[in-house]
Structure formats: C-alpha cells, structure tokens
Coordinates of N, CA, C and O in Angstrom, one line a residue:
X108 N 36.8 15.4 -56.0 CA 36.4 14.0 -56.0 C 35.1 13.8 -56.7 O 34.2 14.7 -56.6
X109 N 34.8 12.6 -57.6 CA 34.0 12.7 -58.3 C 32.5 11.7 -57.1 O 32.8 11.1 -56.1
X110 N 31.3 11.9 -57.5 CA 30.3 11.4 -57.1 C 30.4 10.0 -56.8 O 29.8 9.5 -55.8
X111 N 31.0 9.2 -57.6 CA 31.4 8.1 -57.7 C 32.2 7.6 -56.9 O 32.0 6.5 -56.5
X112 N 33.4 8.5 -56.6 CA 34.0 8.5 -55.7 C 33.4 7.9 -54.2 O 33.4 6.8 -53.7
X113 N 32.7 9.2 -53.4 CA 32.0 9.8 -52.9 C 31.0 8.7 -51.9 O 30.7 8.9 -50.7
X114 N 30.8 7.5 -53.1 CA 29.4 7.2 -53.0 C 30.8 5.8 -52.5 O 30.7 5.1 -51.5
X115 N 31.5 5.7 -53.4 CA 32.0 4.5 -53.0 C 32.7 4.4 -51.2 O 32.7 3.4 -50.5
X116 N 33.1 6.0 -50.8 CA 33.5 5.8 -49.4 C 32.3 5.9 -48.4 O 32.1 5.2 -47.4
X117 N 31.7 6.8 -48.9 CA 30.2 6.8 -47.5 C 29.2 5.4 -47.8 O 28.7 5.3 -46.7
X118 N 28.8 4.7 -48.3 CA 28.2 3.6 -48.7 C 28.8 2.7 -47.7 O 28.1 2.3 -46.7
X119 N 30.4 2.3 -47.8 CA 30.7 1.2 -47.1 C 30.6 2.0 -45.2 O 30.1 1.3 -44.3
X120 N 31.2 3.2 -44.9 CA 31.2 4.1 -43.8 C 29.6 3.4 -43.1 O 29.4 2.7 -42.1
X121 N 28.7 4.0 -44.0 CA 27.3 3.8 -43.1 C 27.1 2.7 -42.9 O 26.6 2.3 -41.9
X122 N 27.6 1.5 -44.3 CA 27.1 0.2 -43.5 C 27.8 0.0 -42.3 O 27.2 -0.4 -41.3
X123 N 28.8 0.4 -42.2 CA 30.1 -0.3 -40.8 C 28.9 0.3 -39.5 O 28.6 -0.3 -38.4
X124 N 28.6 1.6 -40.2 CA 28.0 2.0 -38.7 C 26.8 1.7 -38.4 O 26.4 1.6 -37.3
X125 N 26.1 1.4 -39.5 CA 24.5 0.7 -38.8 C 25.2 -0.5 -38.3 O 24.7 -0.9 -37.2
X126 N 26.4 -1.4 -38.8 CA 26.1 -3.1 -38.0 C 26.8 -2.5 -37.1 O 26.3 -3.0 -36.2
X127 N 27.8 -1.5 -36.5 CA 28.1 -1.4 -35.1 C 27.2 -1.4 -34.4 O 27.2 -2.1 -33.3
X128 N 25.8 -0.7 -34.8 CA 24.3 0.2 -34.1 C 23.5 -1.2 -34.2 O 22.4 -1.4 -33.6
X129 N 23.9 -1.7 -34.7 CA 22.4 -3.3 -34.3 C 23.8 -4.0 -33.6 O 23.6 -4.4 -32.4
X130 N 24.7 -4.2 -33.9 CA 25.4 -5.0 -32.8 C 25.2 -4.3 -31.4 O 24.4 -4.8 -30.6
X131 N 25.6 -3.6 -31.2 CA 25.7 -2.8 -29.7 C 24.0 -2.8 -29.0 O 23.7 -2.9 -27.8
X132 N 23.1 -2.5 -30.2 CA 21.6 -3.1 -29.8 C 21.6 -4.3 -29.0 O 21.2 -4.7 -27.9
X133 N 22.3 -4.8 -30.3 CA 21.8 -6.5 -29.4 C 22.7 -6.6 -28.0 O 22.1 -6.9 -27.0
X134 N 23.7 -6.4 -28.0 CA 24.4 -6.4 -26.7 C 23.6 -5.9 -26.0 O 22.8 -6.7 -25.5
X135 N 23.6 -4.5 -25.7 CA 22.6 -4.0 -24.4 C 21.3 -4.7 -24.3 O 20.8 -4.7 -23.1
X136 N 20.5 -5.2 -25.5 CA 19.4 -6.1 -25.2 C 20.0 -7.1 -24.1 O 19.5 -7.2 -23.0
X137 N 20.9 -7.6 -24.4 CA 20.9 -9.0 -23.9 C 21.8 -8.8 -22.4 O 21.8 -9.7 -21.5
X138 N 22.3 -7.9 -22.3 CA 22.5 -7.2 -20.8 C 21.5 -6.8 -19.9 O 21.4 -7.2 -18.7
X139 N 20.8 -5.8 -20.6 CA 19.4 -5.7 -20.2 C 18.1 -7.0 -19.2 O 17.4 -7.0 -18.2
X140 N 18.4 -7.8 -20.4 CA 17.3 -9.3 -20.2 C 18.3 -9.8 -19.1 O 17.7 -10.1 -18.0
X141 N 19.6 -10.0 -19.3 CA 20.6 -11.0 -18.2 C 20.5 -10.4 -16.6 O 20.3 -11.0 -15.5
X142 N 20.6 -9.0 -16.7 CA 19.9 -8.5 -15.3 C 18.8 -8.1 -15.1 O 18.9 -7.2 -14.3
X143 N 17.3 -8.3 -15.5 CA 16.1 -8.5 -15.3 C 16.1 -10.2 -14.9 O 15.8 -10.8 -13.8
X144 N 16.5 -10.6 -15.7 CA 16.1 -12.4 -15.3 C 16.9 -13.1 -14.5 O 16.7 -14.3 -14.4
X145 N 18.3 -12.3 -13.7 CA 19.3 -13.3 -13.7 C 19.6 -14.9 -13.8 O 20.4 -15.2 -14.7
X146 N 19.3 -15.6 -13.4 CA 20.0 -17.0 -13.6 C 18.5 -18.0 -14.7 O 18.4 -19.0 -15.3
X147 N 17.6 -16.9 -14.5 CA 16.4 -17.4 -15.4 C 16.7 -17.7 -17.2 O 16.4 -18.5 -18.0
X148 N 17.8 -16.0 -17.2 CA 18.5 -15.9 -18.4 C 19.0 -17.1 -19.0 O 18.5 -17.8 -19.8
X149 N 20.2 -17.4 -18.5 CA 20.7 -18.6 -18.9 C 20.0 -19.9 -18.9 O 20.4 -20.6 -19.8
X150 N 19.0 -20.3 -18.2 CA 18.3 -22.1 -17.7 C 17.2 -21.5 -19.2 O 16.8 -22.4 -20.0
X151 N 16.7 -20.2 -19.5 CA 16.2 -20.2 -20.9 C 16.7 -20.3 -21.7 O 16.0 -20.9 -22.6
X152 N 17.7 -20.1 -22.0 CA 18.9 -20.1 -23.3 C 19.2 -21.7 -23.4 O 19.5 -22.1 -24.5
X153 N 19.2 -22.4 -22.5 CA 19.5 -23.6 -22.5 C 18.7 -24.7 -23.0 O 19.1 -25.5 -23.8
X154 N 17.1 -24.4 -22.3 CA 15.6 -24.8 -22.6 C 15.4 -24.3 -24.1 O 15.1 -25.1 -25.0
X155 N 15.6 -23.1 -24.4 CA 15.3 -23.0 -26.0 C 16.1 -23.1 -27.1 O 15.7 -23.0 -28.2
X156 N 17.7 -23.3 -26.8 CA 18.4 -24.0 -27.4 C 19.4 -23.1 -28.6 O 19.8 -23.2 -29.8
X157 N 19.5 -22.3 -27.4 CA 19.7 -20.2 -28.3 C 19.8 -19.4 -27.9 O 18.7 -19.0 -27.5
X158 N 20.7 -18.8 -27.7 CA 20.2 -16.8 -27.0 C 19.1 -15.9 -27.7 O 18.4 -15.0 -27.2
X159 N 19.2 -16.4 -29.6 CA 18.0 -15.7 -29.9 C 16.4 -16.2 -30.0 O 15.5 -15.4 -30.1
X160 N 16.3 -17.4 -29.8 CA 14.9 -17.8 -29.3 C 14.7 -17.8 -27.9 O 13.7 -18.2 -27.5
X161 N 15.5 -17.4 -27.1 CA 15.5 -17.3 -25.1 C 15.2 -15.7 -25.4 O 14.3 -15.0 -24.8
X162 N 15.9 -15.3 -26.1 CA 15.4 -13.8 -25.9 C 14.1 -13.2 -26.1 O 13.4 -12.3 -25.7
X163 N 13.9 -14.2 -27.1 CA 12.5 -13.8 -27.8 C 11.3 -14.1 -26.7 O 10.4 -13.4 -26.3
X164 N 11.6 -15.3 -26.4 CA 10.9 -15.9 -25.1 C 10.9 -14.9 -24.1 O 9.8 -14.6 -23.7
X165 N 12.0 -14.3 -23.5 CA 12.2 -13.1 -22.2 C 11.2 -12.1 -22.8 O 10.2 -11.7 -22.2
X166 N 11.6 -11.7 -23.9 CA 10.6 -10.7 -24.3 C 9.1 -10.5 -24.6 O 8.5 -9.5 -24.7
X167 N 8.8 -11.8 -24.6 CA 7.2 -12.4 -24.7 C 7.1 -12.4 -22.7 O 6.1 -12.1 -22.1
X168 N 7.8 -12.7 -22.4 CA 7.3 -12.9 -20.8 C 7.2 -11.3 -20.4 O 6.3 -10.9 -19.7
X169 N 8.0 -10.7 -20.7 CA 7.8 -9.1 -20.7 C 6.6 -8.1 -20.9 O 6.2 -7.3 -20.1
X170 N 6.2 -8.3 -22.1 CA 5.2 -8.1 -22.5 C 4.0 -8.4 -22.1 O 3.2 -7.6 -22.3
X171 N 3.7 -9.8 -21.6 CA 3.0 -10.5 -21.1 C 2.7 -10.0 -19.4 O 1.7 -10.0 -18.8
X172 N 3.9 -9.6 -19.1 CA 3.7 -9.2 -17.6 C 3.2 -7.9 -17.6 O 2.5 -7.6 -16.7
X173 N 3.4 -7.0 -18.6 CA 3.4 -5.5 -19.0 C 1.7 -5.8 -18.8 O 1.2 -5.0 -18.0
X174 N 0.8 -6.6 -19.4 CA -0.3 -6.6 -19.7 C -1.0 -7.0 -18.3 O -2.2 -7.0 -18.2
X175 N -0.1 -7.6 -17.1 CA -0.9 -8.4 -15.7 C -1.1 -6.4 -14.9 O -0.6 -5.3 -15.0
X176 N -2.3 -7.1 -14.1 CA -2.2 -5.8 -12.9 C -1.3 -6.4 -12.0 O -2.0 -7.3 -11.4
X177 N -0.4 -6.4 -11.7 CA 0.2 -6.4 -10.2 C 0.4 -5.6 -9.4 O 0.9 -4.5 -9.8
X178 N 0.3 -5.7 -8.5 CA -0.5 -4.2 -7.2 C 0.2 -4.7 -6.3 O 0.6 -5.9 -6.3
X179 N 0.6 -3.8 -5.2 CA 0.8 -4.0 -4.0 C -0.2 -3.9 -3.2 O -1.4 -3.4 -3.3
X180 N 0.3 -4.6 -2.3 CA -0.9 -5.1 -1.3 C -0.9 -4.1 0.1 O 0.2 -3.7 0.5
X181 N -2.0 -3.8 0.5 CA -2.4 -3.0 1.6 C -1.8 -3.8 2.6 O -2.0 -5.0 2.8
X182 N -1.0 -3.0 3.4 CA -0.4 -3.5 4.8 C -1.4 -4.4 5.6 O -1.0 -5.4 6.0
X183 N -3.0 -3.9 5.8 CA -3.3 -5.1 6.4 C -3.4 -6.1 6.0 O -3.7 -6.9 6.8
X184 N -3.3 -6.5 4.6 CA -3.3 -7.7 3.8 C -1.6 -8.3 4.2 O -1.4 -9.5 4.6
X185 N -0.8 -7.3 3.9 CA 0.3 -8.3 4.1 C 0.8 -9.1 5.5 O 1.3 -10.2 5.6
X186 N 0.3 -7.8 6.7 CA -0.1 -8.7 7.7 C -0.5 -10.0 8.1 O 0.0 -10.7 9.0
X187 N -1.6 -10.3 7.0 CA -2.4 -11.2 7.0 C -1.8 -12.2 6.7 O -2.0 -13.3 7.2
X188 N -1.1 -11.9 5.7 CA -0.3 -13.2 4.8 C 0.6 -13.6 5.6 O 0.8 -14.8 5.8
X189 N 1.3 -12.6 6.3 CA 2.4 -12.7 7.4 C 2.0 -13.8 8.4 O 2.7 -14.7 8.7
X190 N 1.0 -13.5 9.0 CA 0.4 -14.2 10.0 C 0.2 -15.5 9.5 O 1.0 -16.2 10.2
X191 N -0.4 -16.4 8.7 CA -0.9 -17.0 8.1 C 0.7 -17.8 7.2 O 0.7 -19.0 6.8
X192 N 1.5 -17.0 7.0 CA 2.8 -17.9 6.9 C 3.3 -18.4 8.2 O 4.0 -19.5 8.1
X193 N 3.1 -17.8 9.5 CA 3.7 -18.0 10.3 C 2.9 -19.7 10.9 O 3.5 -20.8 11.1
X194 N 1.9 -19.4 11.1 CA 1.0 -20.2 11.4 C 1.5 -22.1 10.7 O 1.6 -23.1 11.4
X195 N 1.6 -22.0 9.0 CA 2.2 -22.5 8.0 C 3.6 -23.0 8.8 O 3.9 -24.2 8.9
X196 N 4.3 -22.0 9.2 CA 5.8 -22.4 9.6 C 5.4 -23.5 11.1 O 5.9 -24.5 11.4
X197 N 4.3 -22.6 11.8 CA 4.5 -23.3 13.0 C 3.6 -25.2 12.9 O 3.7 -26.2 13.6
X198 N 2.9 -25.0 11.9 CA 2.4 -26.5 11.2 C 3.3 -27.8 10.8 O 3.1 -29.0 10.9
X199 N 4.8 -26.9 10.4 CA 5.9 -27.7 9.8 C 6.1 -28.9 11.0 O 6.2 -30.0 10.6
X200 N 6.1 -28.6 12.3 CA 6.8 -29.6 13.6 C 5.6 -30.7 13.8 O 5.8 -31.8 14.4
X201 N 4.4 -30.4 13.2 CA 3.8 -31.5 13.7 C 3.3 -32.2 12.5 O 2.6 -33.3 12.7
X202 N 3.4 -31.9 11.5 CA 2.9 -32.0 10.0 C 3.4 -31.6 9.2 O 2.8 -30.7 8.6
X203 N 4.7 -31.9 8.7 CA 5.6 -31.2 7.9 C 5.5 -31.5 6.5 O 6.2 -30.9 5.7
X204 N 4.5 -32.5 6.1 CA 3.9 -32.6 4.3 C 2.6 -31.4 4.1 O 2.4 -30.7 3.2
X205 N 2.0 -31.6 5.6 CA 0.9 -30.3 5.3 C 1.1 -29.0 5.2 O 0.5 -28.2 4.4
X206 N 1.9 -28.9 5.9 CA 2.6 -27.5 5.8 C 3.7 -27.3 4.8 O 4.4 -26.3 5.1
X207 N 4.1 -27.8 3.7 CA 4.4 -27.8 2.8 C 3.7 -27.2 1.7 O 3.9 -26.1 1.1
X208 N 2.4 -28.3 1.4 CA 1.2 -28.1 1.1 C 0.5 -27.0 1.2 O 0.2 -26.2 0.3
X209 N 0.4 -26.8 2.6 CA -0.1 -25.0 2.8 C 1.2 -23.9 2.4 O 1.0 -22.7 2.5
X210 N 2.0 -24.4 2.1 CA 2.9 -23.4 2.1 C 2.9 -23.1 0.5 O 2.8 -21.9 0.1
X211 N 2.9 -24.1 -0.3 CA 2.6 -23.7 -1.6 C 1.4 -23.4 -2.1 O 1.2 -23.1 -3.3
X212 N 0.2 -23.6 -1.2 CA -1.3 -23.4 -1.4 C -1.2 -21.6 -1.1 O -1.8 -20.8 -1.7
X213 N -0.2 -21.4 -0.1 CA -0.1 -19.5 0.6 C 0.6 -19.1 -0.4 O 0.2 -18.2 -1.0
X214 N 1.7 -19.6 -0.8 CA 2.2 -19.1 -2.1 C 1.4 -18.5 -3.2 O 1.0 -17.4 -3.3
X215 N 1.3 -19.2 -3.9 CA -0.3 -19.2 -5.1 C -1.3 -18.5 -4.9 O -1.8 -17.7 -5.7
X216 N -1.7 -18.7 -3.6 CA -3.0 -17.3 -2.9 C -2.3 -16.3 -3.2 O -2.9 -15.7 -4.1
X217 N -1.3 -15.7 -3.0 CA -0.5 -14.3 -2.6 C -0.2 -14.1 -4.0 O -0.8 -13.2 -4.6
X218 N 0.6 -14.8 -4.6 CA 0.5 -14.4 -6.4 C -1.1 -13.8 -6.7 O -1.4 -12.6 -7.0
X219 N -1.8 -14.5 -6.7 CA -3.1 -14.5 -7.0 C -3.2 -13.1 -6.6 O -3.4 -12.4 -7.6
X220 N -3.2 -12.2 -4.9 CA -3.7 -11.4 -4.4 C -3.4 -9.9 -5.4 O -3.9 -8.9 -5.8
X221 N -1.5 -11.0 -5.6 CA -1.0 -9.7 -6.5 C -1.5 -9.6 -7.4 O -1.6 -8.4 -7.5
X222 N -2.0 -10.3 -8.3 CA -2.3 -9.8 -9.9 C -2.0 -10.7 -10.6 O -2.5 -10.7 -11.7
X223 N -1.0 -11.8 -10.1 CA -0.6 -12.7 -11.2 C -1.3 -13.6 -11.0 O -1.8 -13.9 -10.0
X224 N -1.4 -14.4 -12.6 CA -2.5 -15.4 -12.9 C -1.9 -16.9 -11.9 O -0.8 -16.8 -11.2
X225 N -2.5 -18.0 -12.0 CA -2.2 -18.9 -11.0 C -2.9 -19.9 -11.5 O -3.8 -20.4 -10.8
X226 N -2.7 -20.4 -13.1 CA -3.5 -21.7 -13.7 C -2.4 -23.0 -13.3 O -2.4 -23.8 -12.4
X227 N -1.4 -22.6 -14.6 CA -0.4 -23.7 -14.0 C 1.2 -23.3 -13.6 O 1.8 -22.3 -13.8
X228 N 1.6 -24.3 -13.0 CA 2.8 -24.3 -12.4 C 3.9 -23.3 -13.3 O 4.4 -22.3 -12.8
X229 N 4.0 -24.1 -14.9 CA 5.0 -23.6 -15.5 C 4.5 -22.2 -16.0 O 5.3 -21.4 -16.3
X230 N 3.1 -21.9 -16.1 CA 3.2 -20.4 -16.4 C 3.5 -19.3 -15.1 O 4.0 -18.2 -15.1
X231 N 2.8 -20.0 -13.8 CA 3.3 -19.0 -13.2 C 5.1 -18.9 -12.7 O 5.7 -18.0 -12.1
X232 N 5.4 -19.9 -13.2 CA 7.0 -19.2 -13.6 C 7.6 -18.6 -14.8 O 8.7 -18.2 -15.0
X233 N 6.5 -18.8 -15.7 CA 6.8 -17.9 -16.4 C 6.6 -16.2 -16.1 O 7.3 -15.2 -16.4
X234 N 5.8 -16.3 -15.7 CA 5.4 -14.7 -15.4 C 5.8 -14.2 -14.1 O 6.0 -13.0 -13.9
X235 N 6.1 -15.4 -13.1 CA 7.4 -14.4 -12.1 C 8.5 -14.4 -12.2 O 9.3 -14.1 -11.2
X236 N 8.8 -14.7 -13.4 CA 10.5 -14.3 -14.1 C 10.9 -13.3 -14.0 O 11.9 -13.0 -13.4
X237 N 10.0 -12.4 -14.8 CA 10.0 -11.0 -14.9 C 10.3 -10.2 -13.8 O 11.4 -9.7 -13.9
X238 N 9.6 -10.0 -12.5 CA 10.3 -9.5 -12.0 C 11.2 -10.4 -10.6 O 12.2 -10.0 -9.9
X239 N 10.6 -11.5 -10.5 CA 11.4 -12.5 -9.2 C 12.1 -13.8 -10.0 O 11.9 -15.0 -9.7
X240 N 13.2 -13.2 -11.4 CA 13.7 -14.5 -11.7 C 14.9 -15.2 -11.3 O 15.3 -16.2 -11.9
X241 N 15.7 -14.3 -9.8 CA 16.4 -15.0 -8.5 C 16.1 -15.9 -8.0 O 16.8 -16.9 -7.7
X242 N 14.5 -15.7 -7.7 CA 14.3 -16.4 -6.6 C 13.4 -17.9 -7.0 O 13.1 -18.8 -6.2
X243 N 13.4 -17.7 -8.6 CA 12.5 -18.9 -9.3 C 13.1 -20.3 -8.5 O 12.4 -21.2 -8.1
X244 N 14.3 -20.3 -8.4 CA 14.9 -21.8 -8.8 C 14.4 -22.3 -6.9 O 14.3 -23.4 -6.6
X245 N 14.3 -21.4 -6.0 CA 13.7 -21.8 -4.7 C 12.4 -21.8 -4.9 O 12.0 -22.5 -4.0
X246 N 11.3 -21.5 -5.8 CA 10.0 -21.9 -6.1 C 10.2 -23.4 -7.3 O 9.3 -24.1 -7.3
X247 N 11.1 -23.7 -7.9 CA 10.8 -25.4 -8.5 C 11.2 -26.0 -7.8 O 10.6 -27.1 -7.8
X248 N 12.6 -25.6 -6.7 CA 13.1 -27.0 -5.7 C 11.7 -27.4 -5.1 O 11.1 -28.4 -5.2
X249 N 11.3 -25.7 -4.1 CA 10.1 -26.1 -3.2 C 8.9 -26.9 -3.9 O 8.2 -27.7 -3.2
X250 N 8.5 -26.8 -5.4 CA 7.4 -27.5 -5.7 C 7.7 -28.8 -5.8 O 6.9 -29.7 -5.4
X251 N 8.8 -28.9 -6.4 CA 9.3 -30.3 -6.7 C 9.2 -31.2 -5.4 O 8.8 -32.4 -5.5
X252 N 9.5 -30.7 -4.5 CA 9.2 -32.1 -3.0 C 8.1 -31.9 -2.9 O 7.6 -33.0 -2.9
X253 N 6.5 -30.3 -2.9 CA 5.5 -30.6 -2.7 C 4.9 -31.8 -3.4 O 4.0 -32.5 -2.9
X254 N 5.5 -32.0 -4.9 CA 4.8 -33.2 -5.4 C 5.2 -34.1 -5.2 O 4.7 -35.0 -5.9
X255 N 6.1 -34.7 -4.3 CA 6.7 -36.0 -3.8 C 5.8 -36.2 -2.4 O 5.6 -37.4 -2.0
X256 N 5.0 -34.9 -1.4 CA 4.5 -35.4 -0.5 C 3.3 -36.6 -0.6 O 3.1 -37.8 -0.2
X257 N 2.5 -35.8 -1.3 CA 1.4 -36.9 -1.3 C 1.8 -38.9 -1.7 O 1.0 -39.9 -1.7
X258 N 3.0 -39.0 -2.0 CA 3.2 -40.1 -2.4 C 4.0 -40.9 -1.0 O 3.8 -42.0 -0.4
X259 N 4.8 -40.0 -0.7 CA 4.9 -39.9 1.0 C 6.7 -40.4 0.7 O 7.3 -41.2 1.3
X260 N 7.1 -39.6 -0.5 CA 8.7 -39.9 -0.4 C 9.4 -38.8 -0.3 O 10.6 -39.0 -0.8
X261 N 9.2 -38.0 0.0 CA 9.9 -36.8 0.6 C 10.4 -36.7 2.2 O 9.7 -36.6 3.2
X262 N 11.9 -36.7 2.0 CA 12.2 -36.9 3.6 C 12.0 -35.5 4.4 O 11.4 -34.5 3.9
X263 N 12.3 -35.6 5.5 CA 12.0 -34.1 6.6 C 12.9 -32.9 5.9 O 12.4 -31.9 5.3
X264 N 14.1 -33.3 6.1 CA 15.2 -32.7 5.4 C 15.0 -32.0 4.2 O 15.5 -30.9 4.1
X265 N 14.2 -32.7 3.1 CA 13.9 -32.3 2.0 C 12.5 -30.9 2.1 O 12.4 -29.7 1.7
X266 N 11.5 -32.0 2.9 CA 10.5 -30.6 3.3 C 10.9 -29.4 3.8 O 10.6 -28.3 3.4
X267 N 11.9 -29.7 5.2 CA 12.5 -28.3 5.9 C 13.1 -27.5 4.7 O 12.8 -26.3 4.8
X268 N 13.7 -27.8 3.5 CA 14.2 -27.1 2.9 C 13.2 -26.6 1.8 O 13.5 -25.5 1.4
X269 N 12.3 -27.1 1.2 CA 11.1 -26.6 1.0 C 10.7 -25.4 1.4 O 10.7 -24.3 0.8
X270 N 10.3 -25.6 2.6 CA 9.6 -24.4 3.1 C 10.8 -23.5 3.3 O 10.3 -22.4 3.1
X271 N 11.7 -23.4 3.4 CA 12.9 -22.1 3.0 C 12.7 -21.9 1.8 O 12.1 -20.9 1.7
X272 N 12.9 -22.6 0.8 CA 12.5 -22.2 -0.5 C 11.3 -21.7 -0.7 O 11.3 -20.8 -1.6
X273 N 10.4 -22.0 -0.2 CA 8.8 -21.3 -0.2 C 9.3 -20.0 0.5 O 10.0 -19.3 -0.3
X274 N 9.2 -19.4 1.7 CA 9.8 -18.5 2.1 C 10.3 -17.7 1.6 O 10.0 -16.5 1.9
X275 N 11.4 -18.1 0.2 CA 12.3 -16.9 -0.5 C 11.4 -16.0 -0.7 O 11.2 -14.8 -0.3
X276 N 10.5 -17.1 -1.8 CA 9.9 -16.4 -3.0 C 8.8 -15.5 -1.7 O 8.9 -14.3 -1.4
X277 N 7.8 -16.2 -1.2 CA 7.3 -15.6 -0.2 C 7.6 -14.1 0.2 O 6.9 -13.1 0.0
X278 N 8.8 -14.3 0.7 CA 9.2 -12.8 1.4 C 9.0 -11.8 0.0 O 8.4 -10.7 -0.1
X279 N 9.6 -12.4 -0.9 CA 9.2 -11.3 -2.2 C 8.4 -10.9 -2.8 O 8.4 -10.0 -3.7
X280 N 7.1 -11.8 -2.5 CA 5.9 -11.6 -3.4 C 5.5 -10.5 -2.5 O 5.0 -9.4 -2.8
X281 N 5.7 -10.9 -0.9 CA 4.9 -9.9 0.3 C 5.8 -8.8 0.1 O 5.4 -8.0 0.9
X282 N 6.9 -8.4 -0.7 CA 7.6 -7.2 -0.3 C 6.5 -6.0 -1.1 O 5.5 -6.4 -1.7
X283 N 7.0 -4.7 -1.0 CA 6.0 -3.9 -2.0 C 7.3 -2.7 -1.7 O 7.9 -2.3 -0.7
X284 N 7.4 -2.4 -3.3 CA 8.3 -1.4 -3.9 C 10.1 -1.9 -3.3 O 10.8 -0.9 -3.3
X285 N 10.5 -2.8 -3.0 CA 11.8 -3.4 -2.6 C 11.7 -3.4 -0.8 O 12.6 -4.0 -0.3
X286 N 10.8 -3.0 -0.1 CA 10.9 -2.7 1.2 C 10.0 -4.2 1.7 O 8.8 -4.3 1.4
X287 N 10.8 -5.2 2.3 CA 10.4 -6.1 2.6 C 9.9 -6.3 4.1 O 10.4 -5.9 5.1
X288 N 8.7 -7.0 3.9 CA 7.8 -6.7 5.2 C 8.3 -8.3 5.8 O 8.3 -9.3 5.0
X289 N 8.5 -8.3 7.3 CA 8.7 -9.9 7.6 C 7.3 -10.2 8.0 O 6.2 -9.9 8.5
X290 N 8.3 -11.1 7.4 CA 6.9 -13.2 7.1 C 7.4 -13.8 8.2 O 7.2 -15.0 8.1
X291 N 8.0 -13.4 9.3 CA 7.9 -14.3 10.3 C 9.2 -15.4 9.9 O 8.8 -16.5 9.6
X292 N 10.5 -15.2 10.0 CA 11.5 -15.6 9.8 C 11.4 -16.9 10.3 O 12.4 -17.7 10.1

C-alpha cells in the first residue's frame, strides 16, 4: 500500500475517533453537572437559553465554590443552630411572619457559619447549587413569601409552608459529611 494510501485511511479513522472522544466528553460532562445540580441543571439551561452557556454557568459556580471554605460545624455549634431553629418553629404559633423572618435570618447565619458568602439572595443560590441544588427550589418558594410578609400578604398556609421549605434547606446546611443532625422536626 502506498503512503498515500495509508494516510488517506488513518486520517479519516482518527478524526472519527477524536469526535467520538469530545462527543462522549461532552456527554459525561453533562451527566456529571445533571447529577451534581439536579433540577438546578435544567431551571439553568432554561434561564441561559442553552445547555452550552448553563454549562458553562455550572462550571463557573464550581469553580467558584472550589475557591469558598466550607467547614463543618462543631457539634456544639450545630446544637446551637438546632436549638435556635426550634425556638424559630416554636415562634411560628404566635407570630408566624416573624418566624419566617427568623427563619430566613437562621438560614443565612448558618450558610454564613459554613463558609458561604451571604451578600445577595441570587448569589447565595448560586453557590448552594453546587452542592444543595435539590433543595434550592424550597429556599426560593420559602424567600418568596418571606418577601410578601412585611407587606402583610402572605396567608398562614403560605408561611406554614415556608418554614418547611426553610427547614429542607436547613436540615442540610446543619448536616456534616451526609449524616444529618435533627433541627427539631
């Protein structure tokens, strides 16, 4: 077979197999991202109007988290939080806009305790995507009525479910290494 030959069958061979090798990349990328973020994955792809600018976005929130300290918290701290959610829950029956309020004020503290930053709303969901992006969509329902209390149009119903949603995320921020410590159910 001449060189020419040669060059004409391995030439097209390797391309086939590098685009197999960046295709199957991008798949497992995006397998990868879809079970780190679950339902975050898609509500990004939607917001950025693409799988490849959502991805790029997941991977900037990655990176970004890569660079936070987040620490687990000393048992007597989580106690503390524990205690102090409970307190929050037991607030709900006589003042159930305040305890909303405290409930997303203990939230925010406890990110804070962990390592994550706590300027605004949308970044700190940005950066508990990364690893709590299950439980995001029970941290916007719950903010979303905290910003209806002060105006005073949030029914009970809506707050009771609030503070469940506060709670999710809660229980998860207080957990440390997957072993969840109760918040006082």
């Amino acid at each position: 077979m001449s060189t020419g030959m040669l060059l004409a069958i391995i030439i097209p061979v390797v391309v086939v197999v590098a685009l197999i090798a960046l295709g199957s990349s991008l798949v497992m990328r995006r397998r990868r991202l879809r079970r780190r973020f679950g339902p975050e994955y898609d509500r990004t792809v939607e917001e950025a109007g693409g799988r490849r600018a959502a991805e790029r976005e997941l991977q900037a929130r990655e990176r970004r988290h890569e660079a936070l300290d987040i620490k687990p918290l000393p048992s007597s701290v989580r106690d503390r939080y524990a205690r102090e959610w409970s307190a929050v829950q037991e607030e709900f029956v006589d003042r159930p806009e305040d305890a909303v309020h405290d409930a997303d004020r203990l939230v925010t503290s406890l990110m804070h305790e962990r390592g994550y930053p706590t300027e605004g709303f949308e970044d700190r969901v940005r950066d508990l995507s990364v690893e709590h992006g299950r439980t995001l969509e029970h941290y916007r329902a719950a903010h979303e009525v905290e910003r209806l209390g002060p105006r005073r149009t949030a029914t009970t119903e809506q707050m009771r479910n609030a503070m469940v949603h506060y709670r999710a995320l809660f229980e998860e921020l207080l957990s440390d290494g997957g072993r969840t410590q109760a918040a006082g159910a």
